[in-house]
Coordinates of C-alpha atoms in Angstrom, one line a residue:
M1 CA -29.7 -102.2 144.1
A2 CA -28.1 -100.9 141.0
S3 CA -24.6 -100.0 140.9
V4 CA -23.3 -96.6 139.7
Y5 CA -20.1 -96.5 137.6
I6 CA -17.1 -94.3 137.6
D7 CA -14.6 -94.3 134.9
E8 CA -11.9 -91.8 135.7
A9 CA -10.6 -91.7 132.1
A10 CA -13.6 -91.4 130.0
G11 CA -16.5 -90.8 132.3
S12 CA -18.0 -87.4 132.7
D13 CA -19.5 -85.4 135.6
T14 CA -21.3 -83.2 133.5
T15 CA -22.9 -85.5 130.9
G16 CA -22.5 -88.7 133.2
T17 CA -25.9 -90.2 134.5
G18 CA -23.7 -93.3 136.5
T19 CA -24.8 -96.0 133.8
I20 CA -22.7 -98.3 132.5
E21 CA -23.1 -96.7 129.1
A22 CA -22.8 -93.1 131.1
P23 CA -20.3 -93.2 133.8
Y24 CA -19.4 -90.1 136.1
Q25 CA -15.6 -89.4 136.1
T26 CA -15.0 -88.9 139.8
L27 CA -16.3 -90.8 142.9
G28 CA -17.1 -87.7 144.9
F29 CA -19.8 -86.6 142.3
A30 CA -21.3 -89.9 142.1
V31 CA -21.5 -89.8 146.2
Y32 CA -22.9 -86.7 145.7
S33 CA -25.6 -87.6 142.8
Q34 CA -26.6 -91.0 144.6
P35 CA -25.3 -91.2 148.1
T36 CA -27.3 -94.5 148.8
A37 CA -26.3 -96.2 146.0
S38 CA -23.0 -99.1 145.6
Y39 CA -20.0 -98.1 143.4
L40 CA -17.9 -99.7 141.0
I41 CA -14.8 -98.0 140.0
R42 CA -12.0 -98.0 137.5
K43 CA -8.8 -96.0 136.4
D44 CA -9.0 -96.5 132.7
S45 CA -11.3 -97.9 130.2
A46 CA -8.8 -101.1 129.8
A47 CA -9.4 -102.0 133.2
E48 CA -12.1 -103.9 134.9
Y49 CA -14.8 -102.3 137.4
A50 CA -14.1 -102.9 141.1
E51 CA -15.7 -101.6 144.4
P52 CA -13.7 -98.6 145.9
T53 CA -11.4 -98.9 149.0
Q54 CA -12.8 -97.7 152.4
S55 CA -10.0 -94.7 152.4
S56 CA -11.2 -93.5 148.6
L57 CA -15.0 -94.1 149.6
K58 CA -14.6 -91.9 153.0
K59 CA -12.7 -89.2 150.7
A60 CA -15.2 -89.2 148.5
K61 CA -18.0 -88.4 151.0
K62 CA -15.9 -85.5 152.4
T63 CA -15.7 -84.0 148.4
A64 CA -19.6 -84.6 148.2
E65 CA -20.0 -82.6 151.4
G66 CA -18.1 -80.1 150.1
I67 CA -20.0 -79.8 146.5
E68 CA -23.4 -80.0 148.6
K69 CA -22.1 -76.9 150.3
K70 CA -20.9 -75.0 147.1
K71 CA -24.3 -75.6 145.6
K72 CA -26.1 -74.4 148.5
K73 CA -23.9 -71.3 148.9
Q74 CA -24.4 -70.9 145.0
E75 CA -28.2 -71.1 145.4
E76 CA -27.8 -68.6 148.4
L77 CA -26.2 -66.1 146.2
E78 CA -28.4 -66.4 143.3
E79 CA -31.4 -65.8 145.6
R80 CA -29.7 -62.9 147.0
E81 CA -29.1 -61.5 143.4
R82 CA -32.6 -62.2 142.3
K83 CA -33.9 -60.3 145.3
A84 CA -31.3 -57.6 144.5
K85 CA -32.6 -57.5 140.8
G86 CA -36.3 -57.3 142.2
E87 CA -35.2 -54.7 144.3
E88 CA -33.5 -52.7 141.8
K89 CA -36.2 -53.0 139.2
E90 CA -39.0 -52.1 141.9
K91 CA -36.8 -49.1 142.5
R92 CA -36.1 -48.5 138.7
E93 CA -39.7 -48.6 138.0
K94 CA -40.5 -46.3 141.0
L95 CA -38.0 -44.0 139.9
L96 CA -39.5 -44.0 136.0
E97 CA -42.7 -43.3 137.8
E98 CA -41.7 -40.3 139.5
S99 CA -39.5 -38.9 136.6
K100 CA -42.8 -38.7 134.5
K101 CA -43.9 -35.6 137.0
I102 CA -40.9 -33.8 136.0
V103 CA -41.7 -31.4 133.0
L104 CA -38.6 -29.5 131.7
E105 CA -39.3 -25.9 130.6
E106 CA -36.8 -23.5 129.3
D107 CA -36.2 -20.6 131.5
P108 CA -37.1 -17.7 129.1
A109 CA -35.0 -15.4 131.8
L110 CA -31.7 -17.2 130.4
P111 CA -30.2 -15.5 127.1
K112 CA -31.3 -16.6 124.2
A113 CA -29.4 -19.7 122.5
P114 CA -29.0 -19.3 118.9
K115 CA -29.1 -22.6 116.8
A116 CA -25.8 -23.4 115.6
K117 CA -23.9 -26.8 114.0
I118 CA -21.6 -28.7 115.9
T119 CA -18.8 -27.5 113.3
H120 CA -19.4 -23.8 113.8
L121 CA -19.3 -23.8 117.8
E122 CA -16.0 -22.7 118.9
K123 CA -17.0 -19.0 118.2
H124 CA -19.8 -19.7 120.6
R125 CA -17.8 -20.5 123.5
G126 CA -18.9 -19.1 127.0
Q127 CA -22.3 -18.3 125.8
R128 CA -25.7 -20.3 125.6
V129 CA -26.2 -22.2 122.2
R130 CA -28.9 -24.7 120.6
V131 CA -27.9 -27.5 119.1
F132 CA -29.8 -30.7 117.5
G133 CA -28.3 -34.0 116.4
W134 CA -28.1 -38.1 117.3
V135 CA -27.0 -39.7 120.6
H136 CA -23.8 -41.0 119.3
R137 CA -22.5 -42.0 122.7
L138 CA -24.1 -42.4 126.2
R139 CA -23.1 -43.0 129.6
Q140 CA -25.1 -42.5 132.9
Q141 CA -22.6 -42.0 135.9
K142 CA -24.7 -41.7 139.0
D143 CA -27.3 -38.7 138.6
I144 CA -25.0 -37.6 135.7
I145 CA -25.5 -38.4 131.7
F146 CA -22.7 -37.8 129.6
I147 CA -24.1 -37.7 125.7
V148 CA -21.6 -37.6 122.9
L149 CA -24.1 -35.7 120.0
R150 CA -23.4 -36.0 116.2
D151 CA -25.3 -33.8 113.9
G152 CA -23.0 -34.7 110.7
T153 CA -20.9 -31.9 110.9
G154 CA -19.1 -33.1 113.9
Y155 CA -19.3 -34.4 117.3
L156 CA -19.9 -32.7 120.7
Q157 CA -19.9 -33.5 124.3
A158 CA -22.8 -32.7 126.5
V159 CA -23.4 -33.1 130.2
L160 CA -26.7 -33.5 131.8
S161 CA -26.9 -33.0 135.5
G162 CA -29.4 -32.2 138.5
R163 CA -33.0 -31.8 137.0
V164 CA -32.4 -32.2 133.4
A165 CA -30.9 -35.8 134.0
Q166 CA -34.0 -36.7 136.2
T167 CA -36.8 -36.8 133.4
Y168 CA -38.5 -39.9 132.1
S169 CA -36.7 -39.0 128.8
A170 CA -33.6 -38.7 130.1
L171 CA -33.6 -41.8 132.2
T172 CA -34.6 -43.8 129.0
L173 CA -32.7 -42.5 126.4
T174 CA -31.0 -44.5 124.1
L175 CA -28.2 -44.5 121.6
E176 CA -29.1 -42.9 118.1
S177 CA -31.9 -40.9 119.4
S178 CA -32.6 -37.4 117.8
V179 CA -32.3 -34.6 120.5
E180 CA -32.4 -30.9 120.9
L181 CA -30.0 -29.9 123.5
V182 CA -29.6 -26.1 125.0
G183 CA -27.0 -25.0 127.4
S184 CA -23.8 -23.2 127.9
L185 CA -20.9 -24.1 126.0
Q186 CA -17.6 -24.2 128.0
Q187 CA -14.1 -24.6 127.4
V188 CA -13.2 -28.4 129.0
P189 CA -10.6 -27.7 132.1
E190 CA -7.1 -28.5 131.3
G191 CA -6.0 -32.0 131.2
K192 CA -9.3 -33.0 129.8
T193 CA -10.2 -33.8 126.4
A194 CA -13.7 -33.8 124.6
P195 CA -14.3 -33.1 120.4
G196 CA -13.7 -29.8 119.7
G197 CA -12.2 -28.8 123.0
H198 CA -15.1 -27.9 124.7
E199 CA -18.5 -29.3 126.2
L200 CA -22.0 -28.3 126.7
I201 CA -23.5 -27.9 130.3
V202 CA -27.0 -28.7 129.2
D203 CA -30.0 -26.6 131.0
Y204 CA -33.0 -27.8 128.9
W205 CA -33.5 -30.4 126.3
K206 CA -36.2 -32.7 124.8
A207 CA -36.2 -35.9 122.6
L208 CA -37.4 -35.1 119.3
G209 CA -37.1 -39.0 117.8
P210 CA -36.4 -41.6 120.7
A211 CA -34.5 -44.7 119.3
P212 CA -35.9 -48.3 120.6
G213 CA -33.9 -50.4 123.2
G214 CA -34.0 -53.9 124.2
D215 CA -33.7 -56.4 121.5
D216 CA -34.1 -53.7 118.9
A217 CA -31.6 -51.3 120.3
F218 CA -29.1 -49.9 117.5
T219 CA -26.1 -52.1 119.3
N220 CA -28.3 -55.2 119.0
R221 CA -29.1 -54.9 115.4
L222 CA -25.4 -53.9 114.1
N223 CA -21.8 -53.7 115.7
E224 CA -17.9 -54.5 114.6
K225 CA -18.7 -58.1 114.4
S226 CA -21.5 -58.0 112.6
D227 CA -21.9 -60.8 109.5
P228 CA -20.6 -58.7 106.2
S229 CA -24.3 -59.4 104.6
I230 CA -25.9 -58.1 107.6
Q231 CA -23.9 -55.0 107.3
A232 CA -24.5 -54.7 103.7
D233 CA -28.3 -55.0 104.7
L234 CA -28.1 -52.2 107.1
R235 CA -25.8 -50.1 105.4
H236 CA -28.4 -47.3 106.0
L237 CA -27.1 -47.9 109.9
V238 CA -23.3 -48.5 109.0
L239 CA -23.2 -44.7 107.3
R240 CA -23.7 -43.6 111.2
G241 CA -20.6 -45.0 112.2
E242 CA -17.5 -42.9 112.6
N243 CA -15.3 -45.0 110.0
A244 CA -18.3 -45.1 107.3
S245 CA -19.2 -41.6 107.8
S246 CA -15.3 -40.1 107.6
I247 CA -14.7 -42.0 104.0
L248 CA -17.6 -40.5 102.7
R249 CA -16.7 -37.0 104.1
L250 CA -13.4 -37.5 102.7
R251 CA -15.0 -38.2 99.3
A252 CA -16.6 -34.8 99.4
Y253 CA -13.6 -33.3 100.0
M254 CA -11.7 -35.4 97.1
M255 CA -14.3 -34.7 94.7
T256 CA -13.9 -31.0 95.4
A257 CA -10.3 -31.1 95.5
F258 CA -10.5 -33.1 91.8
R259 CA -12.9 -30.3 90.3
D260 CA -10.5 -27.7 91.4
A261 CA -7.3 -29.6 89.8
L262 CA -9.1 -30.1 86.8
H263 CA -10.6 -26.4 86.4
S264 CA -6.8 -25.2 86.7
H265 CA -6.1 -27.4 83.6
D266 CA -9.1 -25.0 82.2
L267 CA -11.2 -27.9 82.0
M268 CA -14.9 -27.5 81.7
E269 CA -17.7 -29.8 83.4
V270 CA -20.3 -31.2 81.6
T271 CA -23.1 -33.8 82.3
P272 CA -23.7 -36.6 79.6
P273 CA -26.5 -38.9 79.4
C274 CA -26.7 -42.4 81.4
L275 CA -29.4 -43.8 78.9
V276 CA -27.1 -44.7 75.7
Q277 CA -27.8 -46.9 72.6
T278 CA -23.9 -47.5 71.6
Q279 CA -21.3 -49.2 73.5
V280 CA -17.8 -48.3 74.4
E281 CA -15.9 -50.9 76.4
G282 CA -17.3 -54.2 74.9
G283 CA -20.9 -55.4 74.7
A284 CA -20.6 -58.3 77.1
T285 CA -20.7 -55.9 80.1
L286 CA -23.6 -54.1 78.9
F287 CA -26.9 -53.6 81.3
K288 CA -29.5 -53.8 78.5
L289 CA -33.1 -52.3 78.8
D290 CA -36.3 -51.5 77.1
Y291 CA -36.5 -47.6 76.3
Y292 CA -40.0 -47.0 74.9
G293 CA -40.0 -49.9 72.7
Q294 CA -36.2 -49.5 71.7
P295 CA -32.8 -51.6 72.8
A296 CA -31.0 -49.1 75.0
F297 CA -28.0 -49.5 77.7
L298 CA -26.8 -48.0 80.7
T299 CA -23.6 -46.2 80.1
Q300 CA -20.3 -47.7 80.6
S301 CA -18.3 -44.6 80.0
S302 CA -19.2 -40.9 78.8
Q303 CA -16.1 -40.9 76.9
L304 CA -17.8 -40.6 73.5
Y305 CA -20.1 -37.8 74.4
L306 CA -17.1 -35.9 75.9
E307 CA -15.2 -35.9 72.5
T308 CA -18.4 -34.2 70.7
C309 CA -17.8 -31.2 73.3
L310 CA -14.2 -30.5 72.3
P311 CA -15.0 -28.4 69.6
S312 CA -17.4 -25.9 71.3
L313 CA -16.4 -26.1 75.0
G314 CA -12.5 -27.1 75.0
D315 CA -11.0 -29.5 77.2
V316 CA -13.8 -31.2 79.4
F317 CA -14.7 -33.5 82.2
C318 CA -17.7 -35.1 83.9
I319 CA -18.0 -37.0 87.0
Q320 CA -20.7 -39.6 86.3
E321 CA -21.9 -42.8 87.4
S322 CA -20.7 -46.1 85.1
F323 CA -22.4 -49.2 84.7
R324 CA -20.4 -52.6 83.9
A325 CA -22.3 -56.0 84.0
E326 CA -19.3 -57.9 84.8
N327 CA -19.9 -60.9 87.1
S328 CA -17.0 -60.2 89.1
H329 CA -16.8 -60.3 92.8
T330 CA -13.3 -58.9 93.4
R331 CA -12.4 -56.0 96.2
R332 CA -11.8 -53.5 93.4
H333 CA -15.1 -54.1 91.2
L334 CA -18.5 -52.7 91.6
S335 CA -21.3 -53.2 88.9
E336 CA -21.9 -49.4 89.5
Y337 CA -19.2 -46.6 90.1
T338 CA -18.8 -42.9 90.2
H339 CA -16.5 -42.4 86.8
L340 CA -14.2 -39.1 86.7
E341 CA -13.6 -39.0 82.8
A342 CA -12.1 -36.2 80.9
E343 CA -10.9 -35.5 77.4
L344 CA -8.6 -33.2 76.0
A345 CA -7.6 -31.9 72.4
F346 CA -4.3 -30.8 70.6
I347 CA -2.3 -32.9 72.8
T348 CA 0.5 -35.8 72.6
F349 CA 0.4 -39.1 74.5
D350 CA 3.2 -37.5 77.0
D351 CA 1.0 -34.8 77.4
L352 CA -1.7 -36.7 78.6
M353 CA 0.2 -38.7 81.0
N354 CA 1.6 -35.4 82.6
H355 CA -2.0 -34.5 82.9
I356 CA -3.3 -37.2 84.8
E357 CA -0.1 -37.2 86.7
D358 CA -0.5 -33.5 87.8
V359 CA -4.3 -33.6 88.5
I360 CA -3.9 -36.7 90.9
C361 CA -0.9 -35.0 92.9
K362 CA -2.7 -31.5 93.0
T363 CA -5.7 -33.1 94.4
V364 CA -3.3 -34.7 96.7
D365 CA -2.0 -31.6 97.7
S366 CA -4.9 -29.8 97.9
L367 CA -6.1 -32.6 100.5
L368 CA -3.5 -32.5 102.8
A369 CA -3.1 -28.7 102.5
N370 CA -6.8 -28.6 104.2
P371 CA -6.6 -29.2 108.0
V372 CA -10.0 -30.6 107.5
S373 CA -9.6 -33.1 105.0
A374 CA -6.1 -34.0 106.0
A375 CA -7.2 -34.9 109.6
L376 CA -9.6 -37.3 107.3
V377 CA -6.5 -38.9 105.7
K378 CA -4.3 -39.2 109.2
Q379 CA -7.3 -40.7 110.4
L380 CA -8.1 -43.6 108.2
N381 CA -4.7 -44.1 106.6
P382 CA -2.4 -42.9 109.4
D383 CA 0.7 -43.9 106.9
F384 CA -0.4 -42.0 104.0
K385 CA 2.4 -40.2 102.0
P386 CA 1.8 -38.3 98.7
P387 CA 3.1 -39.8 95.6
E388 CA 6.9 -39.0 94.3
R389 CA 6.8 -37.1 90.7
P390 CA 7.8 -38.4 88.3
F391 CA 5.4 -41.4 88.3
M392 CA 7.5 -44.3 86.8
R393 CA 6.9 -45.4 83.5
M394 CA 6.9 -48.8 82.2
S395 CA 5.9 -50.3 78.7
Y396 CA 3.7 -53.3 78.4
V397 CA 6.6 -55.3 76.8
D398 CA 8.8 -54.7 79.6
A399 CA 6.0 -55.4 82.2
I400 CA 6.0 -58.9 80.3
E401 CA 9.6 -59.2 80.8
W402 CA 9.8 -58.1 84.6
L403 CA 6.6 -60.7 85.5
N404 CA 8.6 -63.5 83.6
K405 CA 11.9 -62.9 85.5
R406 CA 10.3 -62.6 88.9
G407 CA 8.6 -66.3 87.9
I408 CA 4.9 -64.6 88.2
Q409 CA 3.0 -67.0 86.1
H410 CA -0.8 -66.3 85.1
P411 CA -3.4 -69.1 84.2
A412 CA -3.3 -70.7 80.9
E413 CA -6.7 -70.4 78.9
D414 CA -8.2 -72.2 75.7
E415 CA -9.1 -70.4 72.6
Q416 CA -12.3 -69.6 74.1
G417 CA -11.2 -67.9 77.2
N418 CA -11.7 -70.9 79.7
V419 CA -9.1 -72.1 82.6
I420 CA -7.1 -75.0 81.5
K421 CA -6.8 -77.6 84.2
V422 CA -4.5 -80.6 84.0
D423 CA -3.7 -84.0 85.6
K424 CA -0.9 -85.0 87.6
E425 CA 0.9 -86.1 84.5
G426 CA 0.6 -82.3 83.2
K427 CA -2.6 -83.5 80.5
P428 CA -5.5 -81.2 80.4
T429 CA -8.5 -82.3 81.9
T430 CA -12.2 -81.7 80.4
D431 CA -14.2 -82.6 83.6
G432 CA -13.1 -79.5 85.7
T433 CA -10.8 -81.6 87.8
G434 CA -7.5 -81.1 88.3
E435 CA -4.8 -78.3 89.0
V436 CA -4.8 -74.8 87.2
L437 CA -2.2 -74.6 84.5
M438 CA 0.4 -71.6 85.5
V439 CA 2.2 -70.2 82.6
D440 CA 4.8 -67.8 81.6
H441 CA 3.4 -64.3 80.1
K442 CA 3.8 -63.7 76.5
I443 CA 3.1 -60.7 74.6
G444 CA -0.3 -60.3 73.6
D445 CA -1.6 -61.7 77.0
D446 CA -3.7 -59.5 79.1
I447 CA -1.9 -58.9 82.4
A448 CA -4.1 -60.4 85.0
E449 CA -5.4 -58.7 87.7
A450 CA -3.3 -60.5 90.6
A451 CA -0.1 -60.0 88.5
E452 CA -0.7 -56.5 87.9
R453 CA -1.1 -55.6 91.4
R454 CA 1.6 -57.8 92.8
M455 CA 4.1 -56.0 90.6
T456 CA 2.7 -52.8 91.6
D457 CA 3.0 -53.5 95.5
E458 CA 6.6 -54.9 94.9
I459 CA 7.4 -51.6 93.0
G460 CA 5.8 -49.6 96.0
K461 CA 4.9 -46.8 93.9
P462 CA 2.8 -45.2 91.1
I463 CA 3.3 -46.7 87.7
F464 CA 2.0 -45.8 84.3
L465 CA 1.8 -48.9 82.7
H466 CA 1.7 -48.0 78.8
G467 CA 1.9 -49.5 75.1
F468 CA -0.8 -52.1 75.0
P469 CA -1.5 -54.1 72.3
A470 CA -4.4 -53.3 69.7
E471 CA -6.1 -56.7 70.6
L472 CA -6.4 -56.2 74.0
K473 CA -7.8 -52.5 73.8
A474 CA -11.1 -50.7 72.8
F475 CA -11.7 -49.8 69.0
Y476 CA -10.9 -46.1 69.5
M477 CA -7.6 -46.4 70.8
K478 CA -4.7 -44.7 68.2
K479 CA -2.2 -47.0 67.2
A480 CA 1.2 -46.2 68.4
P481 CA 3.8 -45.4 65.7
V482 CA 5.5 -48.7 64.2
K483 CA 9.2 -48.5 65.3
P484 CA 11.8 -49.1 62.5
G485 CA 12.6 -52.8 62.3
Q486 CA 9.6 -53.8 64.1
E487 CA 7.2 -53.6 60.9
G488 CA 4.7 -57.0 60.9
G489 CA 5.2 -57.3 64.5
P490 CA 2.5 -56.9 67.0
V491 CA 0.5 -53.5 66.9
F492 CA 0.7 -51.5 69.9
T493 CA -1.5 -48.6 71.2
E494 CA -1.0 -45.2 72.7
S495 CA -2.9 -46.3 76.1
C496 CA -1.9 -46.1 79.3
D497 CA -3.2 -47.7 82.8
L498 CA -2.0 -45.9 86.1
L499 CA -1.4 -48.3 89.0
M500 CA -1.5 -47.9 92.5
P501 CA 0.0 -50.0 95.4
N502 CA -2.8 -51.8 97.2
V503 CA -5.1 -51.3 94.8
G504 CA -4.0 -51.9 90.9
E505 CA -5.3 -49.8 88.2
I506 CA -7.0 -46.4 89.2
V507 CA -7.1 -44.8 85.6
G508 CA -6.9 -46.0 82.4
G509 CA -6.7 -43.4 79.5
S510 CA -5.4 -43.5 75.7
M511 CA -5.0 -41.2 72.4
R512 CA -8.0 -41.5 70.2
I513 CA -8.1 -42.3 66.6
A514 CA -8.0 -38.8 64.6
D515 CA -8.5 -40.4 61.2
A516 CA -12.1 -40.9 59.9
E517 CA -11.1 -43.5 57.5
E518 CA -9.2 -45.2 60.2
L519 CA -12.1 -45.3 62.8
L520 CA -14.4 -46.8 60.2
A521 CA -11.8 -49.7 59.8
A522 CA -11.9 -50.1 63.5
Y523 CA -15.6 -50.2 63.5
K524 CA -15.2 -52.9 60.4
R525 CA -12.5 -55.2 62.5
E526 CA -14.9 -55.3 65.9
G527 CA -17.9 -56.0 64.2
I528 CA -19.6 -52.5 65.1
D529 CA -22.6 -51.1 62.9
P530 CA -20.7 -47.6 62.4
D531 CA -24.4 -46.1 61.7
P532 CA -25.8 -45.5 65.6
Y533 CA -22.0 -44.0 65.6
Y534 CA -22.9 -41.2 63.2
W535 CA -22.5 -38.7 65.5
F536 CA -19.0 -40.0 67.1
T537 CA -17.8 -40.4 63.3
D538 CA -18.6 -37.0 62.7
Q539 CA -16.0 -35.6 65.0
R540 CA -13.5 -36.8 62.3
K541 CA -15.4 -35.3 59.4
Y542 CA -15.8 -31.7 60.5
G543 CA -12.1 -30.3 61.9
T544 CA -10.6 -33.3 63.3
C545 CA -7.7 -33.2 65.8
E546 CA -5.1 -35.2 68.0
H547 CA -6.9 -35.7 71.2
G548 CA -6.9 -38.2 73.9
G549 CA -8.6 -38.7 77.2
Y550 CA -8.9 -41.0 80.4
G551 CA -11.2 -42.5 83.3
L552 CA -10.6 -42.8 86.7
G553 CA -12.4 -44.9 89.1
V554 CA -13.7 -42.7 92.3
E555 CA -13.8 -45.6 94.6
R556 CA -10.5 -46.9 93.6
F557 CA -8.7 -43.7 94.3
L558 CA -10.5 -43.4 97.3
A559 CA -9.7 -46.9 98.4
W560 CA -6.0 -45.8 97.8
L561 CA -5.9 -42.6 99.8
A562 CA -8.1 -44.3 102.7
N563 CA -6.3 -47.3 102.7
R564 CA -9.4 -49.6 102.4
Y565 CA -9.5 -53.0 101.5
T566 CA -12.5 -53.0 99.2
V567 CA -14.0 -50.2 97.2
R568 CA -17.5 -51.2 98.8
E569 CA -16.4 -49.3 101.8
C570 CA -15.9 -46.3 99.4
S571 CA -19.2 -46.3 97.8
L572 CA -22.6 -44.6 99.8
Y573 CA -24.7 -47.7 98.7
P574 CA -22.4 -50.3 97.0
R575 CA -23.8 -52.3 93.8
W576 CA -22.1 -55.7 92.9
P577 CA -23.8 -58.8 91.4
G578 CA -26.2 -60.0 93.5
R579 CA -26.7 -56.8 95.7
A580 CA -29.1 -53.9 94.5
T581 CA -30.5 -53.4 98.2
P582 CA -31.2 -51.3 100.3

């Protein structure tokens, strides 16, 4: 007879088979599994196997009997559960079959129920009303069905009981089904809560578009733990969630508030083209396409077109999509984003920054003064506080000094813009290995996103960072006057970025070159053919003036306002490198 092995240190009662290669862990389980065998046991892997003592064998037999009883009890329990499930299934099937005989009809003797949106229901309290929407939440309790209905304007609690809760449609109702509900709108009793402070006692209803259950049920396709790539693929379903819809709802109020603020400054809205044949921010970030045999691009900015409107329409703005072909996957970059841009005539650089500050503060004040949008801000960003005025202003030179004093460095780059890596001795490597060489900032460096955001977060309030070197900025930006004693030094521009905590840059603006000869020189310096820009250059030829403008990233502003980690949450269908669906 083959021996059964038990190793109390290394064996397993779960995966063991009793062989010397796969021993059991306990003698009791070995006796239960193979009751007529002979047994060899050891305390640890270093000891020799030996026969168990009579007393340990006697104890093991009692353990085996206990395991046997437990197994039988479990089998009996499982059998009862199977039987109960079978009876429940049979009962359910019978109930469903009976429910098919119940046909609801709206009682013509009841008062006529007017159709209403959920947001306007308060005036219908105590009356019969008809609402349409989607089943947002669903709970069945004995013979009562509780529904939270969503129609895009708000949420409504509805109660189905009696006959209306016994139909086949009621018993098979699923989340995200579209329904029509008719009933009496009643204020909820004191001590109880419901959206809007009322609930609908349904006397008639019907399912308009049933949603699937089972494996294809809404919650099986998408939930809070779904992988980000799945959430991106199912963005059309994510939008139905309270968080996503609240962000988009706040965005709508925010756009209205922006327009009101801009109108208060006498700016007129225009709609520039998205298909262009000139560049604004550099050719490397252009999406190129064939336009009836001609080269064309998706616009990076509408600024040049806005400038042409100044002599006829005065100060102008647009809210337009812009496109940047940057292979950037940061949490604040999109390939397509909503760009709020404005151009103002006969202003100074200080006027420009004062204007930007006022528009932002008026927009925030307007949102917080509106009870609906204020509630959305409170829901999404409970700790939000409006920015204090005046905004802090820090020059680029002072920012470089601020970063260096705090030891905030940036990756060193070679002349081609490649990050330099070094070995343990500090010598540059050429095979891509080694540690990134970190260096202090110096005048002429483009302050990296990470350093900029760290500075903003540490200061903890809005900052106008201004006076950037000309070589870092676009060709059309006006140069700042050279201060006495600084002739021959770096050339700076009258430009600014508005930085916000947790997000970084949300606005970029500058004064524009007003002199035609200076603009032509800028074209030449940047290697730009001036001919396609004739219409832009003409603005300096036919009555030039001092003017400036800015561009605000709508998704970034919303990310700051709603405290979102990434701007991808702030776009209806975000586009980033590799993502153009759905």
